mmCIF file of C-alpha atoms in Angstrom:
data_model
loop_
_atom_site.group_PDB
_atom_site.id
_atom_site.type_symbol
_atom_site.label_atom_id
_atom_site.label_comp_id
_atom_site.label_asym_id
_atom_site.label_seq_id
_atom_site.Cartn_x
_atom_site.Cartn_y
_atom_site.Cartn_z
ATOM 1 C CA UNK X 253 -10.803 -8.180 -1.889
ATOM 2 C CA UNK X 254 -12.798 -7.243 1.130
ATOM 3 C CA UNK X 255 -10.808 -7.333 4.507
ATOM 4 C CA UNK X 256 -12.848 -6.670 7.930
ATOM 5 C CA UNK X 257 -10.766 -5.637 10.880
ATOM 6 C CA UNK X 258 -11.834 -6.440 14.282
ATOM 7 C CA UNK X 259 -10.933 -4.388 17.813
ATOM 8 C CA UNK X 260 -9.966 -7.105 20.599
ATOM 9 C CA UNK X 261 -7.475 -8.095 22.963
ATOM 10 C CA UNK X 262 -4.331 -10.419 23.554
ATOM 11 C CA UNK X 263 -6.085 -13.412 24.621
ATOM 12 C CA UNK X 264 -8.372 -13.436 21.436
ATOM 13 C CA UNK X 265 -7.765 -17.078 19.698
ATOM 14 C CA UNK X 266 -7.202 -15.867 16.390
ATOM 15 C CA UNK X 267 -4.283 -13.439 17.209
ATOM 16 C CA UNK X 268 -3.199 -16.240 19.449
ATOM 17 C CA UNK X 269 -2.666 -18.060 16.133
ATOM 18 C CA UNK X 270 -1.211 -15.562 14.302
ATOM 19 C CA UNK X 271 1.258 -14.694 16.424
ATOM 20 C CA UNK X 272 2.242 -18.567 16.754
ATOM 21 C CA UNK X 273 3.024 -18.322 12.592
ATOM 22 C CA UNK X 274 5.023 -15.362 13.371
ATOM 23 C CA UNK X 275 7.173 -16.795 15.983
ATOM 24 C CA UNK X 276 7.606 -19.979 13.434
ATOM 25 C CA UNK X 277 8.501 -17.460 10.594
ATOM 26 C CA UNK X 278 10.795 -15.114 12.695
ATOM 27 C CA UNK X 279 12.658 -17.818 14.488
ATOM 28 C CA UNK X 280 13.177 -19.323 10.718
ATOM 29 C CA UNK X 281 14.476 -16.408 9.840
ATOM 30 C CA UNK X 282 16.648 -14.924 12.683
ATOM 31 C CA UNK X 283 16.960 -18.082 14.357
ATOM 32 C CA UNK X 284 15.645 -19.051 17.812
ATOM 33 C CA UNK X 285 18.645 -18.766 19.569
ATOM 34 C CA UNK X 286 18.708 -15.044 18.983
ATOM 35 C CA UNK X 287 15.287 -14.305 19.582
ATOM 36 C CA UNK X 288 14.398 -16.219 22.510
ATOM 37 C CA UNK X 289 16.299 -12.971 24.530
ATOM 38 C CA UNK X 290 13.185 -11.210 23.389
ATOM 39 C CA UNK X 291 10.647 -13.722 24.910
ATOM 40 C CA UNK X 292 9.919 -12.256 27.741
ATOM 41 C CA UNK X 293 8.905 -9.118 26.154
ATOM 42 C CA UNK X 294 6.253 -10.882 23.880
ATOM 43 C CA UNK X 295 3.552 -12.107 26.643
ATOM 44 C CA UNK X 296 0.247 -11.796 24.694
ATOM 45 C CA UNK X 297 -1.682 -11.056 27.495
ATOM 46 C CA UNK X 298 -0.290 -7.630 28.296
ATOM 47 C CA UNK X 299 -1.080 -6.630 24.374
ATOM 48 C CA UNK X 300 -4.163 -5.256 25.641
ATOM 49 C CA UNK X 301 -5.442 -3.467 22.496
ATOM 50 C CA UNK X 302 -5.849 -5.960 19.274
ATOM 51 C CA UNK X 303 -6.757 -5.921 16.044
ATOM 52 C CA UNK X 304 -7.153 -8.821 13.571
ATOM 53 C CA UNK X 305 -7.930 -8.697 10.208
ATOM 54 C CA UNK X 306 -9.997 -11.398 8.216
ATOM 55 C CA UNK X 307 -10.800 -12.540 4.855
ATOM 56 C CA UNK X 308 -14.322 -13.772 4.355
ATOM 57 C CA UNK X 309 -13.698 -15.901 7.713
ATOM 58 C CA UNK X 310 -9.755 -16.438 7.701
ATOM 59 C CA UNK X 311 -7.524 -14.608 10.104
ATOM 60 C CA UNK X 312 -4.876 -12.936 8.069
ATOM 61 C CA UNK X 313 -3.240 -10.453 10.052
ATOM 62 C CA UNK X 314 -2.545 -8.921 12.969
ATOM 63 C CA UNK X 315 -1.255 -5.749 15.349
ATOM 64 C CA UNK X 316 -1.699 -4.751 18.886
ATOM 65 C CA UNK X 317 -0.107 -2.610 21.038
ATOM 66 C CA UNK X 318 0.633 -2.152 25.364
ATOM 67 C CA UNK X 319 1.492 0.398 27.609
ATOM 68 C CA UNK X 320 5.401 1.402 27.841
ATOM 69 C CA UNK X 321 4.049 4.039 30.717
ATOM 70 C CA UNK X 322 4.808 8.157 30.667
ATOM 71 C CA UNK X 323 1.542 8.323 27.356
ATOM 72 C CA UNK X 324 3.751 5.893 25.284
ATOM 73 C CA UNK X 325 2.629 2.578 24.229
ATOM 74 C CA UNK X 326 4.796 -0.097 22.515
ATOM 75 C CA UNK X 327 3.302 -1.745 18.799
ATOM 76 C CA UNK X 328 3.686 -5.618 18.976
ATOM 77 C CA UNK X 329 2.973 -8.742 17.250
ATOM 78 C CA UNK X 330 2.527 -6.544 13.670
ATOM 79 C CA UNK X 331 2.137 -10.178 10.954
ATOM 80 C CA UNK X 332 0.025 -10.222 7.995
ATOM 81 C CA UNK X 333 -0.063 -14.364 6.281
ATOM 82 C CA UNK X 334 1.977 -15.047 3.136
ATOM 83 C CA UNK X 335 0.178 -14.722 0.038
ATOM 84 C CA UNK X 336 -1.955 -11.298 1.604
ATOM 85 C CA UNK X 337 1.572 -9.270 1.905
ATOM 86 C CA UNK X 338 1.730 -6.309 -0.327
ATOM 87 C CA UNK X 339 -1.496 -5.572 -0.254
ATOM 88 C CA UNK X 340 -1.775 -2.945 2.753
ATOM 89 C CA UNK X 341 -3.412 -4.687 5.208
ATOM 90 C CA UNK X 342 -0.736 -3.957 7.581
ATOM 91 C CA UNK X 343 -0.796 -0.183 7.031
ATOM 92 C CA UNK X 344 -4.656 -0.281 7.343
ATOM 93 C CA UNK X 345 -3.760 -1.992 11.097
ATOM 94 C CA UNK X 346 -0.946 0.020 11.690
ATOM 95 C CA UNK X 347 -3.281 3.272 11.597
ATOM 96 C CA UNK X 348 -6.021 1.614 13.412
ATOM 97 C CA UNK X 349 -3.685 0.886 16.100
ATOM 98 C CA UNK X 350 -2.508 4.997 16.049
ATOM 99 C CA UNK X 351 -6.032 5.864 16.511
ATOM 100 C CA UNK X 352 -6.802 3.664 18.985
ATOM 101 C CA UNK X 353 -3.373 4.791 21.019
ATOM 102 C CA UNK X 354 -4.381 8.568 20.409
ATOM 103 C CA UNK X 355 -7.802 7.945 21.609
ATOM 104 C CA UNK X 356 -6.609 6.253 24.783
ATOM 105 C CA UNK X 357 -4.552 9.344 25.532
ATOM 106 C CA UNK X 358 -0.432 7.876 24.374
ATOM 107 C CA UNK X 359 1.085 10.607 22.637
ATOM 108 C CA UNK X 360 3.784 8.159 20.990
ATOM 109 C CA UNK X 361 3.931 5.064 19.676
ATOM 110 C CA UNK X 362 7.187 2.547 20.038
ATOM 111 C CA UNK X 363 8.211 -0.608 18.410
ATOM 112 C CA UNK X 364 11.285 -3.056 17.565
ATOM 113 C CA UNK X 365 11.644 -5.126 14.776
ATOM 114 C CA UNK X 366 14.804 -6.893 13.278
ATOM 115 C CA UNK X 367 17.138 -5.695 11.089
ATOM 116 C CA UNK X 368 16.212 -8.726 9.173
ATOM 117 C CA UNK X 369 12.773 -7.781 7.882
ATOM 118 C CA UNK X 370 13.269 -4.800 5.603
ATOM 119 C CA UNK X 371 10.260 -4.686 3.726
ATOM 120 C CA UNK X 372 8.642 -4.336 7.499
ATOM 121 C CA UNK X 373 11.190 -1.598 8.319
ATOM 122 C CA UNK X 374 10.038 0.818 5.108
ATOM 123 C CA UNK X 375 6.485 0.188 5.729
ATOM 124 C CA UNK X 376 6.863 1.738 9.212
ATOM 125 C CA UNK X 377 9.283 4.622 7.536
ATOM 126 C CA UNK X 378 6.422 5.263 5.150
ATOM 127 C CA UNK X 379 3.884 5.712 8.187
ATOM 128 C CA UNK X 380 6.357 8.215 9.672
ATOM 129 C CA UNK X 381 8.212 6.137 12.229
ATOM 130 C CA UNK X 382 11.510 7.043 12.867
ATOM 131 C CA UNK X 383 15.176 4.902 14.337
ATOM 132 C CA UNK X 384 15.296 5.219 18.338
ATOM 133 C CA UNK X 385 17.341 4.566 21.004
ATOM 134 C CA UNK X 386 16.748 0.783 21.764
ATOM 135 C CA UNK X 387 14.702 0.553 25.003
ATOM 136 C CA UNK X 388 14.274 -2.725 27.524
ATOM 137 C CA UNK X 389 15.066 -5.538 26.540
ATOM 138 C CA UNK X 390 16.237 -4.317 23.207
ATOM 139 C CA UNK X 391 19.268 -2.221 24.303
ATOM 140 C CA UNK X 392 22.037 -4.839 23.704
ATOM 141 C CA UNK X 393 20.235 -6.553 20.823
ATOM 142 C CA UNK X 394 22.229 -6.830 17.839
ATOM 143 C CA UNK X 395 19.450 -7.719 15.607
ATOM 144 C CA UNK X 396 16.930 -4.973 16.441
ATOM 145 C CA UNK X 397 16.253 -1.429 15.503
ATOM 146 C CA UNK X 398 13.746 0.438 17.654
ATOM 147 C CA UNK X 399 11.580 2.847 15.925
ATOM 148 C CA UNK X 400 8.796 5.605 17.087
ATOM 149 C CA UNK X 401 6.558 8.103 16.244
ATOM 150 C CA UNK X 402 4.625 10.738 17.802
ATOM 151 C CA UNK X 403 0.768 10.525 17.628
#
Protein backbone atom coordinates (compact mmCIF):
# COMPACT_ATOMS: atom_id res chain seq x y z
CA UNK A 1 0.00 0.00 0.00
CA UNK A 2 1.54 3.25 -1.03
CA UNK A 3 0.72 6.27 1.32
CA UNK A 4 2.02 9.94 0.22
CA UNK A 5 2.22 12.48 2.98
CA UNK A 6 1.81 16.04 2.27
CA UNK A 7 3.37 19.29 4.38
CA UNK A 8 0.46 22.01 4.78
CA UNK A 9 -1.37 24.00 7.12
CA UNK A 10 -4.66 24.21 9.30
CA UNK A 11 -6.86 25.67 6.81
CA UNK A 12 -6.04 22.88 4.18
CA UNK A 13 -9.64 21.24 3.19
CA UNK A 14 -8.67 17.83 3.60
CA UNK A 15 -7.43 18.08 7.27
CA UNK A 16 -10.46 20.25 7.66
CA UNK A 17 -12.31 16.98 6.98
CA UNK A 18 -10.47 14.83 8.90
CA UNK A 19 -10.54 16.50 11.82
CA UNK A 20 -14.52 16.85 11.44
CA UNK A 21 -14.52 12.61 11.57
CA UNK A 22 -12.46 12.93 14.57
CA UNK A 23 -14.58 15.25 16.48
CA UNK A 24 -17.69 12.81 15.36
CA UNK A 25 -15.61 9.75 16.61
CA UNK A 26 -14.24 11.36 19.88
CA UNK A 27 -17.45 12.97 20.95
CA UNK A 28 -19.00 9.23 20.29
CA UNK A 29 -16.72 8.03 22.37
CA UNK A 30 -16.12 10.43 25.35
CA UNK A 31 -19.21 12.18 24.81
CA UNK A 32 -19.69 15.84 23.81
CA UNK A 33 -20.50 17.09 26.97
CA UNK A 34 -17.03 16.33 28.23
CA UNK A 35 -15.14 17.42 25.42
CA UNK A 36 -16.66 20.54 24.41
CA UNK A 37 -14.31 22.09 27.62
CA UNK A 38 -11.55 21.36 25.18
CA UNK A 39 -13.03 23.37 22.20
CA UNK A 40 -11.43 26.21 22.50
CA UNK A 41 -8.12 24.66 22.40
CA UNK A 42 -8.82 22.91 18.97
CA UNK A 43 -9.05 26.11 16.49
CA UNK A 44 -7.57 24.68 13.24
CA UNK A 45 -6.23 27.71 12.16
CA UNK A 46 -3.52 28.13 14.77
CA UNK A 47 -2.26 24.34 13.76
CA UNK A 48 0.09 26.00 11.60
CA UNK A 49 2.25 23.01 10.53
CA UNK A 50 0.10 20.01 8.77
CA UNK A 51 0.49 16.96 7.42
CA UNK A 52 -2.06 14.72 5.64
CA UNK A 53 -1.63 11.52 4.43
CA UNK A 54 -3.41 9.99 1.25
CA UNK A 55 -4.16 6.86 -0.43
CA UNK A 56 -4.07 6.97 -4.19
CA UNK A 57 -6.32 10.28 -3.81
CA UNK A 58 -8.21 9.68 -0.36
CA UNK A 59 -7.31 11.62 2.72
CA UNK A 60 -6.65 9.13 5.42
CA UNK A 61 -4.92 10.71 8.12
CA UNK A 62 -3.76 13.41 9.77
CA UNK A 63 -1.28 15.42 12.45
CA UNK A 64 -0.22 18.93 12.95
CA UNK A 65 1.20 20.71 15.52
CA UNK A 66 1.32 24.84 17.06
CA UNK A 67 3.38 26.80 19.10
CA UNK A 68 2.94 26.38 23.10
CA UNK A 69 5.85 29.31 23.24
CA UNK A 70 9.44 28.95 25.36
CA UNK A 71 10.78 26.18 21.87
CA UNK A 72 7.75 23.91 22.73
CA UNK A 73 5.06 23.19 20.37
CA UNK A 74 1.81 21.29 21.16
CA UNK A 75 0.83 17.93 18.61
CA UNK A 76 -2.93 18.22 17.64
CA UNK A 77 -5.58 16.77 15.61
CA UNK A 78 -3.33 13.21 15.39
CA UNK A 79 -6.56 10.76 13.33
CA UNK A 80 -5.83 8.17 10.88
CA UNK A 81 -9.66 6.68 9.08
CA UNK A 82 -10.98 3.29 10.22
CA UNK A 83 -10.00 0.50 8.17
CA UNK A 84 -6.07 2.22 7.65
CA UNK A 85 -5.41 1.87 11.66
CA UNK A 86 -2.67 -0.49 12.48
CA UNK A 87 -0.85 0.05 9.77
CA UNK A 88 1.68 2.94 10.91
CA UNK A 89 0.59 5.70 9.19
CA UNK A 90 0.31 7.59 12.30
CA UNK A 91 3.87 6.88 13.47
CA UNK A 92 5.13 7.79 9.92
CA UNK A 93 3.17 11.44 10.76
CA UNK A 94 4.06 11.49 14.15
CA UNK A 95 7.93 11.61 13.11
CA UNK A 96 7.32 13.90 10.30
CA UNK A 97 5.78 16.23 12.64
CA UNK A 98 9.22 15.81 15.15
CA UNK A 99 11.26 16.77 12.27
CA UNK A 100 9.44 19.43 11.19
CA UNK A 101 9.27 20.85 15.08
CA UNK A 102 13.17 20.23 15.37
CA UNK A 103 13.77 21.98 12.18
CA UNK A 104 11.74 25.00 13.21
CA UNK A 105 13.90 25.28 16.31
CA UNK A 106 11.09 23.57 19.41
CA UNK A 107 13.13 21.49 21.48
CA UNK A 108 9.91 19.56 22.86
CA UNK A 109 6.98 18.38 21.70
CA UNK A 110 3.47 18.35 23.89
CA UNK A 111 0.18 16.73 23.47
CA UNK A 112 -3.18 15.53 25.32
CA UNK A 113 -5.22 12.82 24.48
CA UNK A 114 -7.96 10.93 26.54
CA UNK A 115 -7.64 8.36 28.76
CA UNK A 116 -10.13 6.75 26.54
CA UNK A 117 -8.02 5.97 23.49
CA UNK A 118 -5.38 3.50 24.61
CA UNK A 119 -4.19 2.11 21.57
CA UNK A 120 -3.34 6.07 20.81
CA UNK A 121 -1.68 6.36 24.25
CA UNK A 122 1.02 3.26 23.51
CA UNK A 123 1.67 4.45 20.11
CA UNK A 124 2.95 7.76 21.56
CA UNK A 125 4.82 5.59 24.53
CA UNK A 126 6.45 3.65 21.72
CA UNK A 127 7.73 7.02 20.03
CA UNK A 128 9.19 7.99 23.42
CA UNK A 129 6.56 10.32 24.82
CA UNK A 130 6.25 10.40 28.29
CA UNK A 131 2.94 11.38 31.16
CA UNK A 132 3.15 15.29 32.03
CA UNK A 133 1.79 17.63 34.12
CA UNK A 134 -1.56 18.65 32.38
CA UNK A 135 -1.09 22.18 30.93
CA UNK A 136 -4.04 24.88 29.80
CA UNK A 137 -6.94 23.92 29.40
CA UNK A 138 -6.17 20.39 30.37
CA UNK A 139 -5.28 20.91 34.07
CA UNK A 140 -8.70 20.01 35.62
CA UNK A 141 -9.64 17.52 32.89
CA UNK A 142 -10.56 14.28 34.16
CA UNK A 143 -10.39 12.55 30.92
CA UNK A 144 -6.95 13.64 29.68
CA UNK A 145 -3.38 12.65 30.14
CA UNK A 146 -0.78 15.08 28.82
CA UNK A 147 2.26 13.60 27.39
CA UNK A 148 5.81 15.05 25.96
CA UNK A 149 8.94 14.45 24.63
CA UNK A 150 12.07 16.16 24.02
CA UNK A 151 13.22 16.60 20.35
Amino acid sequence: MEIRIIYTNGKNADFISLCKKLDLEADALIGTDLRKEFHIDNHLDVVHDVFVAYFEYKPIACAGFKDKGEKRAEVKRVFTEDGFRCLGISKKLMRKVEEEAKKQGYQELVLESSKELVNAIKMYQKLGYQEIEKFYPYENSTISICMGKKI
